[in-house]
PDB file of C-alpha atoms and ligand atoms in Angstrom:
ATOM      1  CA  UNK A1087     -19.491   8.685   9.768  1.00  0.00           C
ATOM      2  CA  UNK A1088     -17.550   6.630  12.132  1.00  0.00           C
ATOM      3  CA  UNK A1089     -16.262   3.482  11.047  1.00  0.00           C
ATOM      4  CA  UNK A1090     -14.563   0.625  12.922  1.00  0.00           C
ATOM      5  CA  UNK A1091     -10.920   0.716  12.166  1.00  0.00           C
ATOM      6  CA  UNK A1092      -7.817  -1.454  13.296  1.00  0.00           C
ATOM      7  CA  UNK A1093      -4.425   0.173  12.236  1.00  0.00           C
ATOM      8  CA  UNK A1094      -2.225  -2.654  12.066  1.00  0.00           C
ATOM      9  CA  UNK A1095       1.407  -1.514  11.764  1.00  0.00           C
ATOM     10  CA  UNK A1096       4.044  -3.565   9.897  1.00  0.00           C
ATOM     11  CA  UNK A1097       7.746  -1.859  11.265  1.00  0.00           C
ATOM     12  CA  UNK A1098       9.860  -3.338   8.677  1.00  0.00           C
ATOM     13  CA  UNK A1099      12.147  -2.340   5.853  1.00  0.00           C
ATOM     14  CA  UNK A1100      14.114  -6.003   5.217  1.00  0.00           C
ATOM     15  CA  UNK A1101      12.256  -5.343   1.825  1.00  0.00           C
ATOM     16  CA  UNK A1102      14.047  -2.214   0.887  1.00  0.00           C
ATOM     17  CA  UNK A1103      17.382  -0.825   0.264  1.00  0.00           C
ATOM     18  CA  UNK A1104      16.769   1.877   2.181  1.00  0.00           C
ATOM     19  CA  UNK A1105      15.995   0.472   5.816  1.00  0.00           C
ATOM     20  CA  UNK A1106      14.348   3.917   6.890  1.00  0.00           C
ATOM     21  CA  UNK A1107      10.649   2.523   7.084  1.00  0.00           C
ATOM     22  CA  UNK A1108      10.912  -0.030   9.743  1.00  0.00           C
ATOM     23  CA  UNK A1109      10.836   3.171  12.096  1.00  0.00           C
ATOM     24  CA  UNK A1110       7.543   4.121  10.232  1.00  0.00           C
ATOM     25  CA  UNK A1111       5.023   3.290  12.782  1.00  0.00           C
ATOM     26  CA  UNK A1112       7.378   3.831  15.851  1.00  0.00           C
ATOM     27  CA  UNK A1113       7.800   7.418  14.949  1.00  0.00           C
ATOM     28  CA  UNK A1114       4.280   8.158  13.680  1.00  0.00           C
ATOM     29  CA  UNK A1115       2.945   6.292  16.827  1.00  0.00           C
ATOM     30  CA  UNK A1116       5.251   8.809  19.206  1.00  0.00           C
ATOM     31  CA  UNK A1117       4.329  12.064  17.102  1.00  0.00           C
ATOM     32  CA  UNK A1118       0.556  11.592  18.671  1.00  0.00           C
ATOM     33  CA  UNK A1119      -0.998  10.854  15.532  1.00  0.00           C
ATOM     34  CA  UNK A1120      -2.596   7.713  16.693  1.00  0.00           C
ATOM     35  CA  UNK A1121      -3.539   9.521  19.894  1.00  0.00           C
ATOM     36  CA  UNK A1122      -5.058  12.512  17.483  1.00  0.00           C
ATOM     37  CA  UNK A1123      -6.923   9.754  15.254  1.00  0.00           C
ATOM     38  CA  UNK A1124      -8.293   8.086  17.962  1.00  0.00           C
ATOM     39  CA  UNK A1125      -9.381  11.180  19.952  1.00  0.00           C
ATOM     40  CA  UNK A1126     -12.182  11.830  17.020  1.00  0.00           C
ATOM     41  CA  UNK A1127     -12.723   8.095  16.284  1.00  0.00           C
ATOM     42  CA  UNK A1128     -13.696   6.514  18.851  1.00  0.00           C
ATOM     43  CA  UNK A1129     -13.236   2.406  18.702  1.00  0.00           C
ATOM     44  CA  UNK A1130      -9.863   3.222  16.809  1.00  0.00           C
ATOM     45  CA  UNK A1131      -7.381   0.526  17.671  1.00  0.00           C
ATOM     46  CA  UNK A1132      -3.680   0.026  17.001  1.00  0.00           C
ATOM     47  CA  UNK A1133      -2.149  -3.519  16.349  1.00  0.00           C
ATOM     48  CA  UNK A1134       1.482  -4.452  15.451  1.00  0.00           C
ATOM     49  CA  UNK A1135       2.680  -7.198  13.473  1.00  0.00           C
ATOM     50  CA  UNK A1136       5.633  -8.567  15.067  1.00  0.00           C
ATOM     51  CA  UNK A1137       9.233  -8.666  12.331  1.00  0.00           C
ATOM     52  CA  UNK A1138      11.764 -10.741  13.953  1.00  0.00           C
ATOM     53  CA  UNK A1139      14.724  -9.333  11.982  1.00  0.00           C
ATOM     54  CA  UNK A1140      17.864 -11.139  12.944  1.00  0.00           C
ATOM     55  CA  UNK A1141      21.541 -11.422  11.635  1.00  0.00           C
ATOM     56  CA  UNK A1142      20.943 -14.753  10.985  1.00  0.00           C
ATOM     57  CA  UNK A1143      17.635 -14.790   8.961  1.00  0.00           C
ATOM     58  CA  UNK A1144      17.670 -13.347   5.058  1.00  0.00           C
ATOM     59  CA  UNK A1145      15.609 -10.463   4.505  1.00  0.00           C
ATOM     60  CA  UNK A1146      13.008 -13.277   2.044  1.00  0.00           C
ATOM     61  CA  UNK A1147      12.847 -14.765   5.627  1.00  0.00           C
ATOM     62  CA  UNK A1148      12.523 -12.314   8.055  1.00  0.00           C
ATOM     63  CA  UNK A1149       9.786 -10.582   5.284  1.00  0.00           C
ATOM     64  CA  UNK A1150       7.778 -13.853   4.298  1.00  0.00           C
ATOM     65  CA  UNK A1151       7.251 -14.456   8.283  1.00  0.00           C
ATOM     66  CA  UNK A1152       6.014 -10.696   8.581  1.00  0.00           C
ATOM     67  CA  UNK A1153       3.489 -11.328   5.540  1.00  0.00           C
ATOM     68  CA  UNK A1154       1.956 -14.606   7.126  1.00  0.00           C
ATOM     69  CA  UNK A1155       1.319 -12.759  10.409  1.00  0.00           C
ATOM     70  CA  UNK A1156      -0.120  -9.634   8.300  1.00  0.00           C
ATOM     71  CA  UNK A1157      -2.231 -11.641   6.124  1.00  0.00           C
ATOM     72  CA  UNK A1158      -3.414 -13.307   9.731  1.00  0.00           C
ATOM     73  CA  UNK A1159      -4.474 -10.121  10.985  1.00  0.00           C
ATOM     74  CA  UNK A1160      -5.896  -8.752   8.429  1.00  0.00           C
ATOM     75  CA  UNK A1161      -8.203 -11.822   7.818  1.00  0.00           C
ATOM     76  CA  UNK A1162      -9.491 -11.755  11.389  1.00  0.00           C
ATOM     77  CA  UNK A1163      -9.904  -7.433  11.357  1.00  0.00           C
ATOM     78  CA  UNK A1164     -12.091  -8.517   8.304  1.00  0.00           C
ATOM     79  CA  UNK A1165     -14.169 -11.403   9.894  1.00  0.00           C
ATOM     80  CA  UNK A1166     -14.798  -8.750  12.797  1.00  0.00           C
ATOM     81  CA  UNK A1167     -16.352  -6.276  10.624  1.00  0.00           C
ATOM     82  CA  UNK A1168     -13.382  -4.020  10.972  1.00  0.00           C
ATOM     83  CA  UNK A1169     -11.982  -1.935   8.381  1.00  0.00           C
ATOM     84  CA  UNK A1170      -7.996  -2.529   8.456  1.00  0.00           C
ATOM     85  CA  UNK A1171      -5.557   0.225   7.390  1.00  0.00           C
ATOM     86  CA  UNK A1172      -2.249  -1.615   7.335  1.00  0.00           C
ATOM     87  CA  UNK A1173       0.748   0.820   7.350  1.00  0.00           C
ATOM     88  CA  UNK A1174       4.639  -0.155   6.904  1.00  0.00           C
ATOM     89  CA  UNK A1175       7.461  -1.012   6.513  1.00  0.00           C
ATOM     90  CA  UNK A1176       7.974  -1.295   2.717  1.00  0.00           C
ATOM     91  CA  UNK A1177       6.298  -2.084   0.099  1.00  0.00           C
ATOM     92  CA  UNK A1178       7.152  -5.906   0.408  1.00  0.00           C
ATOM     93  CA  UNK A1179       4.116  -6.227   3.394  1.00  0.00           C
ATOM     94  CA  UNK A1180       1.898  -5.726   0.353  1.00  0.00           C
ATOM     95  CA  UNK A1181       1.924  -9.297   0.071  1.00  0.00           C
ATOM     96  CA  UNK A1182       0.352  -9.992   3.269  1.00  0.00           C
ATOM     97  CA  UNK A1183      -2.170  -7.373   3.279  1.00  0.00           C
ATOM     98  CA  UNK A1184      -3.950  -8.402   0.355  1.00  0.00           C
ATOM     99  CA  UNK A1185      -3.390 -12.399   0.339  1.00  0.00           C
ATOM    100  CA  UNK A1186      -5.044 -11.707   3.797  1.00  0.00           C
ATOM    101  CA  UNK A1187      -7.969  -9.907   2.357  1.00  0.00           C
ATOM    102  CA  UNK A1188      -8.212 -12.287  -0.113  1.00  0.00           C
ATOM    103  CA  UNK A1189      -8.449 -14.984   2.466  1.00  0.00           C
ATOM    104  CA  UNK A1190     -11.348 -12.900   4.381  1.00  0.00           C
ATOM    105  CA  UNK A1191     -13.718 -12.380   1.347  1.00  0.00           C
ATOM    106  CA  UNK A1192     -16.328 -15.251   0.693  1.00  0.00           C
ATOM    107  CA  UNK A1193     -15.429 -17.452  -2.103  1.00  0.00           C
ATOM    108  CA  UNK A1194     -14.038 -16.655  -5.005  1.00  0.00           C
ATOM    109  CA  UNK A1195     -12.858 -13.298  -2.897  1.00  0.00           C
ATOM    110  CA  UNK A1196     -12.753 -11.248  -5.563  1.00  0.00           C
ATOM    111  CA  UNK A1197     -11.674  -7.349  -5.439  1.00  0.00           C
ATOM    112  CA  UNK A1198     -10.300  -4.941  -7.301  1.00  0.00           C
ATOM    113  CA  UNK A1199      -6.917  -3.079  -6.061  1.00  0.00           C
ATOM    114  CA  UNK A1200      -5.640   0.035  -6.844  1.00  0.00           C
ATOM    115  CA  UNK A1201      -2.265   0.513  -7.459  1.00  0.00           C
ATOM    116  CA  UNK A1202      -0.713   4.123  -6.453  1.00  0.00           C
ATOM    117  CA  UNK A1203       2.928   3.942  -6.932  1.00  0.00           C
ATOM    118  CA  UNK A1204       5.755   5.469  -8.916  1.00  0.00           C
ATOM    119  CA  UNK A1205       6.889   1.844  -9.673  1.00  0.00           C
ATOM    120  CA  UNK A1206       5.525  -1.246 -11.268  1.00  0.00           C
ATOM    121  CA  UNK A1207       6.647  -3.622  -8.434  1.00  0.00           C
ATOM    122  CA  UNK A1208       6.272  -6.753 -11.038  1.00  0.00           C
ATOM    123  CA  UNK A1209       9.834  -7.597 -10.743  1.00  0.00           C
ATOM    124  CA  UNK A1210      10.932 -11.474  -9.818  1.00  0.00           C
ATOM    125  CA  UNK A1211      14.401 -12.432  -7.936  1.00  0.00           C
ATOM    126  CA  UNK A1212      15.373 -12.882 -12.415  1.00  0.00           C
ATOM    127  CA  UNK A1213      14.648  -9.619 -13.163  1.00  0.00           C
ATOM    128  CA  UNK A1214      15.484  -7.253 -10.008  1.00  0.00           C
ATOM    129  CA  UNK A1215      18.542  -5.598 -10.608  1.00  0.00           C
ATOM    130  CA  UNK A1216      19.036  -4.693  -6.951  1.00  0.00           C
ATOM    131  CA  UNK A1217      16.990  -7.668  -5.552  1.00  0.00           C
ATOM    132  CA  UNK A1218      14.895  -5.810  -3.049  1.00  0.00           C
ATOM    133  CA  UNK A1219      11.598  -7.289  -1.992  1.00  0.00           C
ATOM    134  CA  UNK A1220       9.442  -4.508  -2.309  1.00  0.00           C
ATOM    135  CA  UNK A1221      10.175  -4.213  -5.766  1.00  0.00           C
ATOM    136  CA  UNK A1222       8.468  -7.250  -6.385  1.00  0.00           C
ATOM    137  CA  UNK A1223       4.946  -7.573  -4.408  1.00  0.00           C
ATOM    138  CA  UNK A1224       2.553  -7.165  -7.126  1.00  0.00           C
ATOM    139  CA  UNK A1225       3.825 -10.029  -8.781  1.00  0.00           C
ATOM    140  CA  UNK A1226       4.106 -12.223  -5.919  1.00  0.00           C
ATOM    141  CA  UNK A1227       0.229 -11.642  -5.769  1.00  0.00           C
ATOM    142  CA  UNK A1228      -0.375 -12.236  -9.344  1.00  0.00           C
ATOM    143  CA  UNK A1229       1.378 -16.029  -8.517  1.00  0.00           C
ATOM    144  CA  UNK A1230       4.921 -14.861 -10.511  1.00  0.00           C
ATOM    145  CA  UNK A1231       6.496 -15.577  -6.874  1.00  0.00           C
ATOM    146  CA  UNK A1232       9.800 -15.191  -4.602  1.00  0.00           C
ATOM    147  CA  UNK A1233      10.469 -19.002  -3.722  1.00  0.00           C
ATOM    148  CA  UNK A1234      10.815 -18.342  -0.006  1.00  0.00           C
ATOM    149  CA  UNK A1235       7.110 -15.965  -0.549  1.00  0.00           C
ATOM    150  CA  UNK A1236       5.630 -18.692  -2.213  1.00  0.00           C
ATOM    151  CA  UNK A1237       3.942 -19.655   0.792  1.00  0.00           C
ATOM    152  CA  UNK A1238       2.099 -16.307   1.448  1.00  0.00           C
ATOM    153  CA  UNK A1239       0.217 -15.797  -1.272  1.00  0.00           C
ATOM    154  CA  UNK A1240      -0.306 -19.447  -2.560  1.00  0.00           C
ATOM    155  CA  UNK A1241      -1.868 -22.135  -3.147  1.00  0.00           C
ATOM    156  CA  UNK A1242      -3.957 -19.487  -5.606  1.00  0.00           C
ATOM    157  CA  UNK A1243      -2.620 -15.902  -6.506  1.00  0.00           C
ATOM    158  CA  UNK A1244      -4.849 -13.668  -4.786  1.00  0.00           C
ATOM    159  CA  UNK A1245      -4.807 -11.372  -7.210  1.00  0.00           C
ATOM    160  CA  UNK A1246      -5.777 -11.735 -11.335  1.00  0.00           C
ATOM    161  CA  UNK A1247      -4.413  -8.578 -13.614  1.00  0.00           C
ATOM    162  CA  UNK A1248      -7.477  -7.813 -14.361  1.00  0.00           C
ATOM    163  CA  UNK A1249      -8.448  -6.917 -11.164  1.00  0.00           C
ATOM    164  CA  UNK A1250      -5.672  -4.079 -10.294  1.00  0.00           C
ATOM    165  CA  UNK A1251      -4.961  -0.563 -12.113  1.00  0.00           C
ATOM    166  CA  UNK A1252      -1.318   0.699 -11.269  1.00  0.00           C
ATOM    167  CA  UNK A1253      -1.638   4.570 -11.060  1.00  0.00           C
ATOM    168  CA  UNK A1254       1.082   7.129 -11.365  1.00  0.00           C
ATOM    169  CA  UNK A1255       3.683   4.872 -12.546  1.00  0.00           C
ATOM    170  CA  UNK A1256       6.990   6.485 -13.756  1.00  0.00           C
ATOM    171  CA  UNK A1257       9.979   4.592 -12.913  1.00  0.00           C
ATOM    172  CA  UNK A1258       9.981   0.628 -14.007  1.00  0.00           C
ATOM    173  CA  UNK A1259      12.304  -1.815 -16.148  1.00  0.00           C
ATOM    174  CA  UNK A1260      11.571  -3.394 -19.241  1.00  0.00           C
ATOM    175  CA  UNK A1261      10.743  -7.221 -18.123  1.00  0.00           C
ATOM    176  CA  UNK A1262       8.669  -5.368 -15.830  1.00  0.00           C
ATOM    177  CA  UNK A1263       6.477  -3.211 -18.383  1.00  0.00           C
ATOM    178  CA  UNK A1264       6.819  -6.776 -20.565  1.00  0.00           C
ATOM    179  CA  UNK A1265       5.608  -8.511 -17.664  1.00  0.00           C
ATOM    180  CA  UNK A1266       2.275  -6.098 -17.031  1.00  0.00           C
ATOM    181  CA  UNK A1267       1.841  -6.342 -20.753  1.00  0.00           C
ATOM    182  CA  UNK A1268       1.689  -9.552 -21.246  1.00  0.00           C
ATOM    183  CA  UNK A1269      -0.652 -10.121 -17.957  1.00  0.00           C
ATOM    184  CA  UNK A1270      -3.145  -7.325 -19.193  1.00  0.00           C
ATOM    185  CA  UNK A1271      -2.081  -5.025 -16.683  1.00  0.00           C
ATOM    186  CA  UNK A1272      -4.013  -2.032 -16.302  1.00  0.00           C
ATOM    187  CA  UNK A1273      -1.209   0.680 -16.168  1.00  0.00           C
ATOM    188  CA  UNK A1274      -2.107   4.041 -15.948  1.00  0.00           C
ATOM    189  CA  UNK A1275       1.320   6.274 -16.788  1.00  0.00           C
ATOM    190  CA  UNK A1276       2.242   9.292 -14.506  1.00  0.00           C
ATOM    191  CA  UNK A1277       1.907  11.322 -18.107  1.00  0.00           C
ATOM    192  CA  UNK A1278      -1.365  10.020 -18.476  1.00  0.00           C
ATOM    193  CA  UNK A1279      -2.069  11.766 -15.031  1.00  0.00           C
ATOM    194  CA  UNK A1280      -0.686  14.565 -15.751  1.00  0.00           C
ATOM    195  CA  UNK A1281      -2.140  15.195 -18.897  1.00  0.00           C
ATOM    196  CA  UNK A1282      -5.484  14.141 -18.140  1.00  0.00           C
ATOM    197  CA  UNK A1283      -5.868  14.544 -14.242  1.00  0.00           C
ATOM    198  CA  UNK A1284      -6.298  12.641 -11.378  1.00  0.00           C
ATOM    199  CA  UNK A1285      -9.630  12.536 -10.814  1.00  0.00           C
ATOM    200  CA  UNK A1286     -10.553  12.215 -14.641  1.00  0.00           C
ATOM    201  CA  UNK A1287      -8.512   8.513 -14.713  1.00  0.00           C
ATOM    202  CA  UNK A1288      -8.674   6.839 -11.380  1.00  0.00           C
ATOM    203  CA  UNK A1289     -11.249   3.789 -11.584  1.00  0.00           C
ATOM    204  CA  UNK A1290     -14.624   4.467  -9.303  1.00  0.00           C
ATOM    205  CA  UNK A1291     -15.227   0.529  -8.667  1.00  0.00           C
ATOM    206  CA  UNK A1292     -18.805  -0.263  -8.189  1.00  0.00           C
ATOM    207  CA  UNK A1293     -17.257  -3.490  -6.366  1.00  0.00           C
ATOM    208  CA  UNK A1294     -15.640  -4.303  -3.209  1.00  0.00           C
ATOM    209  CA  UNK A1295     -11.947  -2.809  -3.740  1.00  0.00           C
ATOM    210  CA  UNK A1296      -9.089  -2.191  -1.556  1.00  0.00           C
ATOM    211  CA  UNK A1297      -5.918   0.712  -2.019  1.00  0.00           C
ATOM    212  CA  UNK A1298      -2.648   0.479  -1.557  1.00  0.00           C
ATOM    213  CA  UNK A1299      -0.640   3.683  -1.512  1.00  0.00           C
ATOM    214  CA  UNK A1300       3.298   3.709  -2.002  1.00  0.00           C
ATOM    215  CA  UNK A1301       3.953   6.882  -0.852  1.00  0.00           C
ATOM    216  CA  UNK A1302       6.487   7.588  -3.667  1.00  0.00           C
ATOM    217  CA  UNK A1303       3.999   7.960  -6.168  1.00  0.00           C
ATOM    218  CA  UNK A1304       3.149  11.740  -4.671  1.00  0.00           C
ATOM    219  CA  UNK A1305       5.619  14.000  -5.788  1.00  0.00           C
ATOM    220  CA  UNK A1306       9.120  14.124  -3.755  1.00  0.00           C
ATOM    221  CA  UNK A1307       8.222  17.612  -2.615  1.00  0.00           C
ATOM    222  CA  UNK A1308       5.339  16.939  -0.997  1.00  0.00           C
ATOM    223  CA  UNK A1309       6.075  13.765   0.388  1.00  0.00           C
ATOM    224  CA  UNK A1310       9.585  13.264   0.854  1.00  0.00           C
ATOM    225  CA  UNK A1311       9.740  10.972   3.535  1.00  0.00           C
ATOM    226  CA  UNK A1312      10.168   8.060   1.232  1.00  0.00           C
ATOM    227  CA  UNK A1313      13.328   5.690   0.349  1.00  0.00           C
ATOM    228  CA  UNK A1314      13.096   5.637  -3.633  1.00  0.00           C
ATOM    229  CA  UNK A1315      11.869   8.933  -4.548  1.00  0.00           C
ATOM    230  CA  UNK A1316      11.171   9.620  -8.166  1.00  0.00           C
ATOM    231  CA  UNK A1317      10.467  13.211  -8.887  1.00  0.00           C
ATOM    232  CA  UNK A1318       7.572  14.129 -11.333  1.00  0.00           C
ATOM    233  CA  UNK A1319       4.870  12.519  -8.838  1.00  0.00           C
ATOM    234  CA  UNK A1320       1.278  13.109  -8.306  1.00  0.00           C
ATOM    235  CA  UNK A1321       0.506  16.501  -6.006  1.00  0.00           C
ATOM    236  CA  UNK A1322      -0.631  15.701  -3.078  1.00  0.00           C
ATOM    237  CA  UNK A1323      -3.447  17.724  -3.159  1.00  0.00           C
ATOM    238  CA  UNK A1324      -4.657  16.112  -6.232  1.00  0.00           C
ATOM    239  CA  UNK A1325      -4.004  12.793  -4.214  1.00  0.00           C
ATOM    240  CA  UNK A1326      -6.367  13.988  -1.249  1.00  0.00           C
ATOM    241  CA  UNK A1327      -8.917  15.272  -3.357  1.00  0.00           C
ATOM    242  CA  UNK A1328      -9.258  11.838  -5.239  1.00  0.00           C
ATOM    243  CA  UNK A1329      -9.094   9.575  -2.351  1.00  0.00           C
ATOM    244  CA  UNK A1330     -12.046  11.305  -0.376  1.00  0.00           C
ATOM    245  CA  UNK A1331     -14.782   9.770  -2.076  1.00  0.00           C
ATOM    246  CA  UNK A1332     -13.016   6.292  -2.671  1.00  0.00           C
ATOM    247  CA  UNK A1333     -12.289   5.872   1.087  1.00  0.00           C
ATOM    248  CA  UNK A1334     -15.962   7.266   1.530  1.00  0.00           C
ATOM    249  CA  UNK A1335     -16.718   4.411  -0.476  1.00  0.00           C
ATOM    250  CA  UNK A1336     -18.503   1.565   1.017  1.00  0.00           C
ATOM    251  CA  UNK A1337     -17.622  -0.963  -1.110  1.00  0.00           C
ATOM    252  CA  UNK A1338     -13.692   0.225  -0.178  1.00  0.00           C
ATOM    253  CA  UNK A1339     -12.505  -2.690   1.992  1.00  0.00           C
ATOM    254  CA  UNK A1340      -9.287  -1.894   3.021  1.00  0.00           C
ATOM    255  CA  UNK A1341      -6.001   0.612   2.893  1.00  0.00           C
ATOM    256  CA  UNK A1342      -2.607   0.129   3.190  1.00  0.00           C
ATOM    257  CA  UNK A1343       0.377   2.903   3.386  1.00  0.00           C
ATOM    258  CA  UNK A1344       3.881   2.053   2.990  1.00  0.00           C
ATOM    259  CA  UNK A1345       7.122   3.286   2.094  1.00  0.00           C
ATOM    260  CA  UNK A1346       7.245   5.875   5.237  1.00  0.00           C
ATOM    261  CA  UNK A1347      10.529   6.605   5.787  1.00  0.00           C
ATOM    262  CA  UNK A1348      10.764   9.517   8.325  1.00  0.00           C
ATOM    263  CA  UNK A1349      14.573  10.158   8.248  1.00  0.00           C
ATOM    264  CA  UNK A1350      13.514  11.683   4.711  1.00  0.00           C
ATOM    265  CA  UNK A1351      10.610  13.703   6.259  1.00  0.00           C
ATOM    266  CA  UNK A1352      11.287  17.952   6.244  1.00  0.00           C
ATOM    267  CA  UNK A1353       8.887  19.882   8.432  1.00  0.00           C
ATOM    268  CA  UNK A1354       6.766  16.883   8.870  1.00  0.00           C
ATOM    269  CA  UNK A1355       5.193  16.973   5.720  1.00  0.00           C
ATOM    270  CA  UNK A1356       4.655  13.401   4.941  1.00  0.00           C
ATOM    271  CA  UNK A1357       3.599  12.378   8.448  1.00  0.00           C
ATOM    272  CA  UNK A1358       0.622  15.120   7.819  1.00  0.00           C
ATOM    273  CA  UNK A1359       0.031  13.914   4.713  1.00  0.00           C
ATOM    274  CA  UNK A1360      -0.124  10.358   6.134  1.00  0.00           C
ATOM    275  CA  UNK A1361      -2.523  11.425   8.660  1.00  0.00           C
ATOM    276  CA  UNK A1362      -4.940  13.180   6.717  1.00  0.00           C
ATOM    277  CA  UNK A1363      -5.200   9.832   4.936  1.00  0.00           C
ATOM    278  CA  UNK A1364      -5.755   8.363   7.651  1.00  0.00           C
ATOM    279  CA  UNK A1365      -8.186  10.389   8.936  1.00  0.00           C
ATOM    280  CA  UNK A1366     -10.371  10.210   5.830  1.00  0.00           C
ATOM    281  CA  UNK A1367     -10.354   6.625   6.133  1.00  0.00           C
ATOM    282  CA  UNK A1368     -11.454   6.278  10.008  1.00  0.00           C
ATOM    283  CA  UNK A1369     -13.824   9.432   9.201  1.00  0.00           C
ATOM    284  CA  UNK A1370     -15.122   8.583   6.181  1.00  0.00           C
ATOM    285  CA  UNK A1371     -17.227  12.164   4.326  1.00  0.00           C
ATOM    286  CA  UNK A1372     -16.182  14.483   7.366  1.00  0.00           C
ATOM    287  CA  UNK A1373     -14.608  17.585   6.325  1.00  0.00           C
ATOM    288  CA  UNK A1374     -10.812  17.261   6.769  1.00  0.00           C
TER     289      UNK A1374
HETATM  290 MN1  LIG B 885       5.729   0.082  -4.315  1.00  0.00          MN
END
């Protein structure tokens, strides 16, 4: 099956510590996998958000005006029947993926999100101890804003905690794990994975649903090309083999990649992993 996609690339990393990602698309756009993608999918299109990074703006600026654009583009790939894969950049564009999703979905919008990520990404500009952005995107979209993000994902939170499952979660602080708690979080423990397996624990919604995949949640060794590894991760082969049928899934709306930080990359092993992703998403039930 073919399906209508529109990559739409977010180049920043004014969200991260670790500025690596903002060359995410660049260098995955000039390694051919686009060109690859697009050779056995037809109709494939490529789209760039623009991120005016400057001295002058703060990195809440230059990320809440790459959100708003995001969220734009995402709403109209929607309301053409397109199926958006939005890759970064950090974490942080989170924010405008899914507040543009929301805003493309038919009253009340609802969907569920999964979560993949070795971090919580509940924090607030109180609780951050190193007051990076993409530490904070999932409660931005739960309405626990960033004053200068307010504006993306408001006037309503996109997002209600019962609507997302965080998966392979390893690395968080306490206000954060109080935080998902107290909101009813779904929060399903990189132990739990292990002990149980992938496939075994991963929600199969029967509802529209969308997937956002911080690539530090696979383990470091298989995907190192990522600015806050955490080691103990999910294999990527366990990854691959749960994904297939959710991005078979019709009811899967959307996809989102971030984290890509190819300074990190050896042998090219996360931007292969990236584009077999990819290429399950575009060509949904063909053989890899
Ligand atoms: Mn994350």
């Amino acid at each position: 099956m073919n399906r209508r996609c529109t990559i739409i690339a977010v180049g920043i990393g004014e969200g991260a510590r670790d500025p690596g990602c903002a060359k995410g698309p660049e260098i995955l756009k000039k390694s051919g996998v686009f060109d690859r993608l697009a050779a056995r999918s037809p109709g494939l299109c490529w789209q760039e958000v623009p991120v005016s990074a400057s001295a002058a703006a703060s990195p809440a600026t230059v990320v809440a005006r790459a959100c708003d654009a995001l969220a734009q583009a995402v709403a109209a790939v929607r309301s053409e029947g397109r199926f958006p894969i939005v890759i970064g950049g950090d974490h942080s564009i989170a924010m405008g993926t899914w507040s543009g999703l929301s805003r493309a979905l038919a009253p009340p919008g609802r969907f569920d999100l999964l979560w993949i990520d070795a971090h919580m990404d509940c924090h607030d500009p109180s609780t951050s101890p190193s007051g990076a952005l993409h530490g904070m995107p999932l409660a931005c979209l739960l309405g626990r804003c960033h004053p200068q993000l307010a504006g993306v994902a408001c006037p309503a939170p996109p997002l209600k905690p019962g609507d997302v499952t965080l998966v392979g979660v390893r690395s968080f602080e306490r206000e954060e794990d109080s935080f998902a708690h107290q909101s009813g979080l779904r929060v399903i423990r990189m132990e739990e994975v292990t002990a149980k397996g992938l496939a075994a624990i991963l929600p199969r919604p029967t509802g529209p649903f969308g997937i956002t995949l911080d690539l530090d949640a696979i383990d470091p060794g298989d995907a190192p090309a990522v600015g806050s590894p955490v080691p103990g991760g999910i294999a990527a082969s366990e990854l691959l083999e749960s994904l297939r049928p959710l991005l078979a899934s019709p009811h899967c709306l959307a996809l989102e990649i971030a984290e890509y930080s190819p300074p990190h990359d050896v042998a090219d092993k996360t931007a292969i992993l990236m584009e077999t992703i990819l290429a399950m998403a575009a060509q949904p039930g063909e053989p890899p």
